[in-house]
């Protein structure tokens, strides 16, 4: 059997079964970051994610600066998803032998700019050659902190909680498609630029995550960032929380450029929003009485819209998609799996 028979998440479960945690309050595998109690006031957050040439980016479609920015941004997004503050980064580079120094200078300029923007210090890393393989890899480990008792895990959602997202979904996937498909003549330059920007240079919701973590315990009940796609990431949240969920299709926030490009490329925008991935928006659940307070704070302090897209259901209800005519269907996770590439 090869690893593609298992898929990414079955493989993680197999490799990590039975691993111990050090302290009683620690959360190891299964959330956006490990949450570690070193005994001081704040808890430590630790995460790593990589960008692989040809899998996450190409040098033809992203500038070196954007590649560097995104490599850090996707890790910042995992710290944001816990409600934490990013602190220190370690940057491991796997370099093909003939890579141009200018390209790498550009990547590092983007990395440094993103680090400065989010007050993160690069404190180390590593360089190794890729040998015969020609793909550039940037693998970043990011450490952060979160005040004791304020981290928001994937596991706290309860029946009746509202399911919310920041910003809009599907833009990044649509932006990627405009690179892959030749028929982009019909797309307005302004729309093209907006969607490609969200794909190549996503903005991690660090301030929004910190704001959400500042509410009283129990107001925001669970959170993760959308990297693989709404359908898959909501499935992760429900698995960790032991619940089901109903997503109301008509409420999923779609941007105007997304609607335009979907029309031009004759693609259902909801497919990108549900399964596309790399949105790096926050998906979180909250208790109904907190909705107005949280929505107002996000808008006023971050300028970020909150949209309610559904409600947490009992485990037995599974995950469902509700159409505006009342028809419901099961919501399957068709989003990104590294070991089962489909796109
Ligand atoms: N090879 C591995 N060994 C141990 N833990 C892993 C491994 N790969 C992934 N994980 C853990 O599994 C969980 C899911 O991983 P992933 O889907 O990559 O998370 P994210 O989308 O937040 O980056 C995370 O808690 C991650 O730390
Ligand atoms: C060239 C190219 N093809 C396809 C994609 C789409 N894509 C690659 S990885 C991914 C999912 C997110 O990445 P992952 O490494 O799984 O992040 P994590 O969930 O670990 O945070 C998507 C949608 C892309 N960004 N670039
Ligand atoms: Mg990951």
CSV table of C-alpha atoms and ligand atoms in Angstrom, one decimal:
chain,number,residue,atom,x,y,z
A,1,UNK,CA,0.0,0.0,0.0
A,2,UNK,CA,1.3,3.5,-0.7
A,3,UNK,CA,0.5,6.6,1.2
A,4,UNK,CA,-2.1,7.9,-1.4
A,5,UNK,CA,-4.4,5.1,-0.3
A,6,UNK,CA,-4.6,6.7,3.2
A,7,UNK,CA,-4.8,10.4,2.3
A,8,UNK,CA,-3.2,13.2,4.4
A,9,UNK,CA,-5.3,13.0,7.5
A,10,UNK,CA,-5.5,9.2,7.9
A,11,UNK,CA,-1.7,9.2,7.5
A,12,UNK,CA,-1.3,11.9,10.3
A,13,UNK,CA,-3.5,9.8,12.6
A,14,UNK,CA,-1.5,6.7,11.9
A,15,UNK,CA,1.9,8.3,12.5
A,16,UNK,CA,0.9,10.2,15.6
A,17,UNK,CA,-1.3,7.6,17.4
A,18,UNK,CA,-0.5,7.3,21.0
A,19,UNK,CA,2.1,10.1,21.2
A,20,UNK,CA,2.2,11.6,24.7
A,21,UNK,CA,1.9,15.2,25.7
A,22,UNK,CA,4.2,16.6,28.4
A,23,UNK,CA,1.9,18.7,30.6
A,24,UNK,CA,-1.7,18.1,31.4
A,25,UNK,CA,-2.9,21.3,29.6
A,26,UNK,CA,-0.9,20.8,26.5
A,27,UNK,CA,-2.6,20.3,23.1
A,28,UNK,CA,-0.3,18.4,20.8
A,29,UNK,CA,-1.4,17.1,17.4
A,30,UNK,CA,-4.8,18.1,15.9
A,31,UNK,CA,-5.1,21.8,16.2
A,32,UNK,CA,-3.7,24.7,14.1
A,33,UNK,CA,-0.7,25.0,16.5
A,34,UNK,CA,0.6,22.9,19.4
A,35,UNK,CA,-0.4,24.7,22.7
A,36,UNK,CA,2.3,24.2,25.3
A,37,UNK,CA,2.4,25.1,29.0
A,38,UNK,CA,6.0,26.0,30.1
A,39,UNK,CA,4.7,27.2,33.4
A,40,UNK,CA,4.9,30.9,32.8
A,41,UNK,CA,1.9,33.3,32.4
A,42,UNK,CA,1.5,32.9,28.6
A,43,UNK,CA,1.3,29.6,26.8
A,44,UNK,CA,3.6,28.8,23.9
A,45,UNK,CA,2.2,28.2,20.4
A,46,UNK,CA,4.3,26.2,17.8
A,47,UNK,CA,3.4,25.4,14.2
A,48,UNK,CA,5.1,24.6,10.9
A,49,UNK,CA,4.0,24.7,7.3
A,50,UNK,CA,5.9,24.7,4.0
A,51,UNK,CA,5.6,26.0,0.5
A,52,UNK,CA,6.7,23.7,-2.2
A,53,UNK,CA,7.5,24.8,-5.8
A,54,UNK,CA,4.9,23.3,-8.2
A,55,UNK,CA,2.6,22.3,-5.3
A,56,UNK,CA,1.9,25.7,-3.6
A,57,UNK,CA,3.5,28.2,-6.0
A,58,UNK,CA,5.3,28.5,-9.3
A,59,UNK,CA,8.1,31.0,-10.1
A,60,UNK,CA,6.1,31.8,-13.3
A,61,UNK,CA,2.9,32.9,-11.5
A,62,UNK,CA,4.3,34.4,-8.2
A,63,UNK,CA,6.9,37.0,-7.7
A,64,UNK,CA,9.8,36.1,-5.4
A,65,UNK,CA,8.6,38.7,-2.9
A,66,UNK,CA,5.1,37.2,-2.8
A,67,UNK,CA,6.5,33.7,-2.4
A,68,UNK,CA,8.4,34.8,0.7
A,69,UNK,CA,5.5,36.7,2.1
A,70,UNK,CA,3.1,33.8,1.6
A,71,UNK,CA,5.5,31.3,3.2
A,72,UNK,CA,5.3,33.3,6.5
A,73,UNK,CA,1.7,34.4,6.1
A,74,UNK,CA,0.4,30.8,6.1
A,75,UNK,CA,2.1,30.2,9.4
A,76,UNK,CA,1.0,33.5,10.8
A,77,UNK,CA,-2.5,32.3,9.9
A,78,UNK,CA,-2.1,29.2,12.1
A,79,UNK,CA,-1.1,31.4,15.1
A,80,UNK,CA,-4.1,33.7,14.3
A,81,UNK,CA,-6.4,30.6,14.4
A,82,UNK,CA,-5.4,30.0,18.0
A,83,UNK,CA,-5.9,33.7,18.9
A,84,UNK,CA,-2.2,34.1,19.5
A,85,UNK,CA,0.6,36.6,19.0
A,86,UNK,CA,3.4,35.6,16.6
A,87,UNK,CA,7.0,36.0,18.0
A,88,UNK,CA,9.8,34.0,16.4
A,89,UNK,CA,10.3,32.2,13.1
A,90,UNK,CA,12.9,29.6,11.9
A,91,UNK,CA,13.3,29.4,8.1
A,92,UNK,CA,14.4,26.1,6.5
A,93,UNK,CA,15.3,26.4,2.9
A,94,UNK,CA,15.6,23.4,0.5
A,95,UNK,CA,17.4,24.8,-2.6
A,96,UNK,CA,17.9,23.4,-6.1
A,97,UNK,CA,21.5,24.0,-7.1
A,98,UNK,CA,20.8,26.4,-10.0
A,99,UNK,CA,18.4,28.8,-8.2
A,100,UNK,CA,19.3,32.4,-9.0
A,101,UNK,CA,20.5,34.5,-6.0
A,102,UNK,CA,18.3,37.3,-7.2
A,103,UNK,CA,15.2,35.1,-6.8
A,104,UNK,CA,16.3,34.1,-3.3
A,105,UNK,CA,17.0,37.7,-2.3
A,106,UNK,CA,13.5,38.6,-3.5
A,107,UNK,CA,12.0,35.7,-1.4
A,108,UNK,CA,13.8,36.9,1.6
A,109,UNK,CA,12.8,40.5,1.1
A,110,UNK,CA,9.2,39.3,1.1
A,111,UNK,CA,9.8,37.2,4.2
A,112,UNK,CA,11.4,40.1,6.1
A,113,UNK,CA,8.7,42.5,5.1
A,114,UNK,CA,5.9,40.1,6.3
A,115,UNK,CA,7.9,39.4,9.5
A,116,UNK,CA,8.2,43.1,10.2
A,117,UNK,CA,4.5,43.7,9.5
A,118,UNK,CA,3.5,41.2,12.1
A,119,UNK,CA,6.3,42.0,14.6
A,120,UNK,CA,7.9,38.6,14.2
A,121,UNK,CA,11.7,38.0,14.5
A,122,UNK,CA,13.5,35.5,12.3
A,123,UNK,CA,15.8,33.8,14.7
A,124,UNK,CA,17.3,30.9,12.7
A,125,UNK,CA,16.8,28.3,10.1
A,126,UNK,CA,18.7,25.9,7.8
A,127,UNK,CA,19.8,25.5,4.3
A,128,UNK,CA,20.1,22.2,2.4
A,129,UNK,CA,20.4,21.4,-1.3
A,130,UNK,CA,17.7,19.4,-3.0
A,131,UNK,CA,20.2,17.2,-4.9
A,132,UNK,CA,18.7,16.0,-8.2
A,133,UNK,CA,15.3,17.3,-7.3
A,134,UNK,CA,14.6,20.7,-8.8
A,135,UNK,CA,11.9,22.0,-6.5
A,136,UNK,CA,12.4,24.9,-4.1
A,137,UNK,CA,10.9,24.4,-0.6
A,138,UNK,CA,10.5,27.0,2.1
A,139,UNK,CA,9.5,25.4,5.4
A,140,UNK,CA,8.9,27.7,8.3
A,141,UNK,CA,8.5,27.0,12.0
A,142,UNK,CA,6.7,29.8,13.9
A,143,UNK,CA,6.5,30.3,17.6
A,144,UNK,CA,3.9,32.5,19.3
A,145,UNK,CA,2.2,33.1,22.6
A,146,UNK,CA,-1.3,33.3,23.9
A,147,UNK,CA,-2.6,34.4,27.3
A,148,UNK,CA,-3.4,31.5,29.6
A,149,UNK,CA,-7.1,30.5,29.2
A,150,UNK,CA,-7.5,32.5,26.0
A,151,UNK,CA,-6.4,30.1,23.2
A,152,UNK,CA,-9.3,29.1,21.0
A,153,UNK,CA,-9.2,25.5,20.0
A,154,UNK,CA,-10.9,23.5,17.3
A,155,UNK,CA,-12.7,21.4,19.9
A,156,UNK,CA,-15.1,23.8,21.7
A,157,UNK,CA,-18.0,24.1,19.3
A,158,UNK,CA,-21.4,23.1,20.8
A,159,UNK,CA,-24.9,22.5,19.4
A,160,UNK,CA,-26.6,25.8,18.6
A,161,UNK,CA,-23.4,27.8,18.2
A,162,UNK,CA,-23.3,30.0,15.1
A,163,UNK,CA,-20.7,29.2,12.4
A,164,UNK,CA,-18.9,32.4,11.2
A,165,UNK,CA,-16.2,33.4,8.8
A,166,UNK,CA,-14.2,36.5,8.3
A,167,UNK,CA,-13.9,38.2,4.9
A,168,UNK,CA,-15.0,36.3,1.8
A,169,UNK,CA,-14.3,32.8,0.5
A,170,UNK,CA,-13.2,31.3,-2.9
A,171,UNK,CA,-11.0,34.3,-4.1
A,172,UNK,CA,-7.7,32.4,-3.8
A,173,UNK,CA,-9.0,29.3,-5.7
A,174,UNK,CA,-10.4,31.5,-8.4
A,175,UNK,CA,-7.2,33.5,-8.7
A,176,UNK,CA,-5.3,30.2,-9.1
A,177,UNK,CA,-7.7,29.1,-11.9
A,178,UNK,CA,-7.0,32.4,-13.8
A,179,UNK,CA,-3.3,31.3,-13.9
A,180,UNK,CA,-4.1,27.8,-15.0
A,181,UNK,CA,-6.8,28.5,-17.6
A,182,UNK,CA,-6.0,30.1,-20.9
A,183,UNK,CA,-9.5,31.7,-21.2
A,184,UNK,CA,-8.9,34.7,-19.0
A,185,UNK,CA,-9.4,37.3,-21.8
A,186,UNK,CA,-13.0,37.7,-20.7
A,187,UNK,CA,-11.9,38.7,-17.2
A,188,UNK,CA,-11.6,42.4,-16.3
A,189,UNK,CA,-8.0,43.4,-15.3
A,190,UNK,CA,-9.2,44.8,-12.0
A,191,UNK,CA,-10.9,41.5,-11.0
A,192,UNK,CA,-8.0,39.5,-12.2
A,193,UNK,CA,-5.6,41.5,-10.0
A,194,UNK,CA,-7.9,41.3,-6.9
A,195,UNK,CA,-8.2,37.5,-7.1
A,196,UNK,CA,-4.6,36.8,-8.0
A,197,UNK,CA,-3.5,39.0,-5.2
A,198,UNK,CA,-5.5,37.0,-2.7
A,199,UNK,CA,-3.9,33.8,-4.1
A,200,UNK,CA,-0.3,34.9,-4.2
A,201,UNK,CA,-0.3,37.3,-1.2
A,202,UNK,CA,-2.9,36.3,1.3
A,203,UNK,CA,-3.4,38.5,4.4
A,204,UNK,CA,-3.3,36.4,7.6
A,205,UNK,CA,-6.0,37.5,10.1
A,206,UNK,CA,-3.7,37.9,13.0
A,207,UNK,CA,-5.4,41.0,14.5
A,208,UNK,CA,-8.8,39.4,14.1
A,209,UNK,CA,-7.7,36.2,15.8
A,210,UNK,CA,-6.3,38.2,18.7
A,211,UNK,CA,-9.4,40.2,19.0
A,212,UNK,CA,-11.6,37.0,19.0
A,213,UNK,CA,-9.4,35.6,21.8
A,214,UNK,CA,-9.8,38.7,23.9
A,215,UNK,CA,-13.5,38.0,24.5
A,216,UNK,CA,-14.6,36.3,27.7
A,217,UNK,CA,-14.1,32.5,27.9
A,218,UNK,CA,-16.9,30.7,26.2
A,219,UNK,CA,-18.1,33.5,23.9
A,220,UNK,CA,-16.0,32.3,20.9
A,221,UNK,CA,-16.1,28.5,21.2
A,222,UNK,CA,-13.9,27.1,18.4
A,223,UNK,CA,-11.7,28.4,15.6
A,224,UNK,CA,-9.4,27.3,12.8
A,225,UNK,CA,-8.1,28.9,9.6
A,226,UNK,CA,-9.3,27.9,6.2
A,227,UNK,CA,-6.3,26.5,4.3
A,228,UNK,CA,-7.6,23.4,2.6
A,229,UNK,CA,-11.1,24.7,1.9
A,230,UNK,CA,-14.3,25.3,3.9
A,231,UNK,CA,-15.7,21.8,3.5
A,232,UNK,CA,-12.6,20.1,4.7
A,233,UNK,CA,-11.7,22.6,7.4
A,234,UNK,CA,-15.3,22.6,8.8
A,235,UNK,CA,-15.1,18.8,8.9
A,236,UNK,CA,-11.9,19.1,11.0
A,237,UNK,CA,-13.6,21.5,13.4
A,238,UNK,CA,-16.7,19.2,13.7
A,239,UNK,CA,-14.5,16.1,14.3
A,240,UNK,CA,-12.5,17.8,17.0
A,241,UNK,CA,-15.7,19.2,18.6
A,242,UNK,CA,-17.8,16.0,18.2
A,243,UNK,CA,-20.6,17.7,16.4
A,244,UNK,CA,-22.3,18.1,13.1
A,245,UNK,CA,-23.0,21.4,11.2
A,246,UNK,CA,-25.4,22.9,8.7
A,247,UNK,CA,-24.0,25.4,6.2
A,248,UNK,CA,-26.6,27.7,4.6
A,249,UNK,CA,-25.4,28.0,1.0
A,250,UNK,CA,-26.9,31.4,0.3
A,251,UNK,CA,-25.1,33.0,3.1
A,252,UNK,CA,-21.5,32.1,2.1
A,253,UNK,CA,-19.7,35.4,1.5
A,254,UNK,CA,-18.5,35.8,-2.1
A,255,UNK,CA,-16.6,38.9,-3.4
A,256,UNK,CA,-17.7,40.9,-6.4
A,257,UNK,CA,-14.5,40.0,-8.4
A,258,UNK,CA,-15.2,36.3,-7.6
A,259,UNK,CA,-18.7,36.5,-9.0
A,260,UNK,CA,-17.5,38.3,-12.2
A,261,UNK,CA,-14.7,35.7,-12.8
A,262,UNK,CA,-17.0,32.8,-12.1
A,263,UNK,CA,-19.3,34.1,-14.8
A,264,UNK,CA,-16.5,34.7,-17.2
A,265,UNK,CA,-15.0,31.2,-16.7
A,266,UNK,CA,-18.4,29.5,-16.4
A,267,UNK,CA,-17.6,28.0,-13.0
A,268,UNK,CA,-19.8,27.8,-9.9
A,269,UNK,CA,-18.3,30.3,-7.5
A,270,UNK,CA,-19.6,28.2,-4.6
A,271,UNK,CA,-17.4,25.3,-5.6
A,272,UNK,CA,-14.4,27.6,-5.1
A,273,UNK,CA,-15.8,28.9,-1.8
A,274,UNK,CA,-16.6,25.5,-0.4
A,275,UNK,CA,-13.7,23.4,-1.7
A,276,UNK,CA,-11.0,25.7,-3.1
A,277,UNK,CA,-8.8,26.4,-0.2
A,278,UNK,CA,-6.0,28.9,0.7
A,279,UNK,CA,-8.5,31.5,1.8
A,280,UNK,CA,-6.7,32.0,5.1
A,281,UNK,CA,-9.9,33.4,6.6
A,282,UNK,CA,-10.9,32.4,10.1
A,283,UNK,CA,-13.7,29.9,10.6
A,284,UNK,CA,-15.1,30.2,14.1
A,285,UNK,CA,-18.1,29.4,16.2
A,286,UNK,CA,-19.8,31.6,18.8
A,287,UNK,CA,-22.8,31.6,21.1
A,288,UNK,CA,-25.7,33.5,19.7
A,289,UNK,CA,-25.9,36.2,22.4
A,290,UNK,CA,-22.3,37.3,21.5
A,291,UNK,CA,-23.0,37.8,17.8
A,292,UNK,CA,-23.6,41.6,17.7
A,293,UNK,CA,-20.8,42.4,20.1
A,294,UNK,CA,-18.3,40.3,18.1
A,295,UNK,CA,-19.5,41.5,14.7
A,296,UNK,CA,-19.2,45.2,15.8
A,297,UNK,CA,-15.7,44.7,17.3
A,298,UNK,CA,-14.4,43.0,14.2
A,299,UNK,CA,-15.8,45.7,11.9
A,300,UNK,CA,-14.7,48.7,14.1
A,301,UNK,CA,-11.3,47.4,15.2
A,302,UNK,CA,-10.1,45.5,12.2
A,303,UNK,CA,-12.4,46.7,9.4
A,304,UNK,CA,-13.2,43.0,8.8
A,305,UNK,CA,-16.8,41.7,8.1
A,306,UNK,CA,-18.2,38.7,9.9
A,307,UNK,CA,-20.7,36.5,8.1
A,308,UNK,CA,-22.8,33.8,9.8
A,309,UNK,CA,-22.9,30.8,7.4
A,310,UNK,CA,-24.7,28.2,9.5
A,311,UNK,CA,-25.2,26.5,12.8
A,312,UNK,CA,-23.6,23.7,14.8
A,313,UNK,CA,-25.8,20.6,14.9
A,314,UNK,CA,-25.7,17.3,16.9
A,315,UNK,CA,-23.1,14.8,15.8
A,316,UNK,CA,-25.9,12.5,14.4
A,317,UNK,CA,-27.0,15.2,11.9
A,318,UNK,CA,-23.6,15.1,10.2
A,319,UNK,CA,-22.5,17.9,7.9
A,320,UNK,CA,-25.2,19.3,5.6
A,321,UNK,CA,-25.6,22.0,3.0
A,322,UNK,CA,-28.9,23.8,3.1
A,323,UNK,CA,-30.2,25.5,-0.1
A,324,UNK,CA,-32.4,28.5,0.1
A,325,UNK,CA,-35.4,26.5,-1.1
A,326,UNK,CA,-35.2,24.3,2.0
A,327,UNK,CA,-33.6,21.4,0.2
A,328,UNK,CA,-30.6,19.9,2.1
A,329,UNK,CA,-27.8,17.6,1.0
A,330,UNK,CA,-24.8,16.1,2.8
A,331,UNK,CA,-21.7,18.3,2.7
A,332,UNK,CA,-18.7,16.2,1.7
A,333,UNK,CA,-15.1,17.3,2.3
A,334,UNK,CA,-13.8,17.7,-1.3
A,335,UNK,CA,-11.1,20.1,-0.3
A,336,UNK,CA,-7.3,19.8,-0.6
A,337,UNK,CA,-5.5,16.6,0.4
A,338,UNK,CA,-1.8,16.5,-0.4
A,339,UNK,CA,-1.7,12.8,-0.9
A,340,UNK,CA,-4.8,12.8,-3.1
A,341,UNK,CA,-4.3,15.6,-5.6
A,342,UNK,CA,-7.3,16.3,-7.7
A,343,UNK,CA,-6.9,19.8,-9.0
B,1,LIG,N1,4.1,14.5,10.2
B,1,LIG,C1,3.4,14.9,11.3
B,1,LIG,N2,3.7,14.5,12.5
B,1,LIG,C2,3.1,15.0,13.6
B,1,LIG,N3,2.0,15.8,13.5
B,1,LIG,C3,1.6,16.2,12.3
B,1,LIG,C4,2.3,15.8,11.1
B,1,LIG,N4,1.7,16.4,10.1
B,1,LIG,C5,0.7,17.1,10.6
B,1,LIG,N5,0.6,17.0,11.9
B,1,LIG,C6,-0.4,17.7,12.8
B,1,LIG,O1,-1.7,17.3,12.3
B,1,LIG,C7,-2.6,18.4,12.4
B,1,LIG,C8,-3.2,18.8,11.1
B,1,LIG,O2,-2.2,19.2,10.2
B,1,LIG,P1,-2.5,20.3,9.0
B,1,LIG,O3,-3.8,19.9,8.4
B,1,LIG,O4,-1.3,20.5,8.2
B,1,LIG,O5,-2.8,21.6,9.9
B,1,LIG,P2,-2.9,23.1,9.4
B,1,LIG,O6,-4.0,23.1,8.3
B,1,LIG,O7,-3.3,23.8,10.6
B,1,LIG,O8,-1.5,23.4,8.9
B,1,LIG,C9,-1.7,19.6,13.0
B,1,LIG,O9,-2.0,19.6,14.4
B,1,LIG,C10,-0.3,19.2,12.7
B,1,LIG,O10,0.6,19.7,13.7
B,2,LIG,C1,0.7,25.5,-8.4
B,2,LIG,C2,-0.4,25.3,-7.4
B,2,LIG,N1,-1.3,24.3,-7.6
B,2,LIG,C3,-2.3,24.2,-6.6
B,2,LIG,C4,-2.4,25.0,-5.6
B,2,LIG,C5,-3.5,24.8,-4.6
B,2,LIG,N2,-3.1,24.4,-3.3
B,2,LIG,C6,-1.9,23.9,-3.0
B,2,LIG,S1,-1.7,23.5,-1.3
B,2,LIG,C7,-3.4,23.8,-1.0
B,2,LIG,C8,-4.0,23.6,0.4
B,2,LIG,C9,-3.3,24.4,1.5
B,2,LIG,O1,-2.0,24.0,1.7
B,2,LIG,P1,-1.5,23.1,2.9
B,2,LIG,O2,0.0,22.8,2.7
B,2,LIG,O3,-2.4,21.9,3.0
B,2,LIG,O4,-1.7,24.0,4.1
B,2,LIG,P2,-2.2,23.5,5.6
B,2,LIG,O5,-3.5,23.0,5.5
B,2,LIG,O6,-1.1,22.5,6.1
B,2,LIG,O7,-2.1,24.8,6.4
B,2,LIG,C10,-4.0,24.3,-2.2
B,2,LIG,C11,-5.4,24.7,-2.3
B,2,LIG,C12,-1.4,26.1,-5.5
B,2,LIG,N3,-1.5,26.9,-4.5
B,2,LIG,N4,-0.5,26.2,-6.4
B,3,LIG,MG1,0.0,22.0,7.6
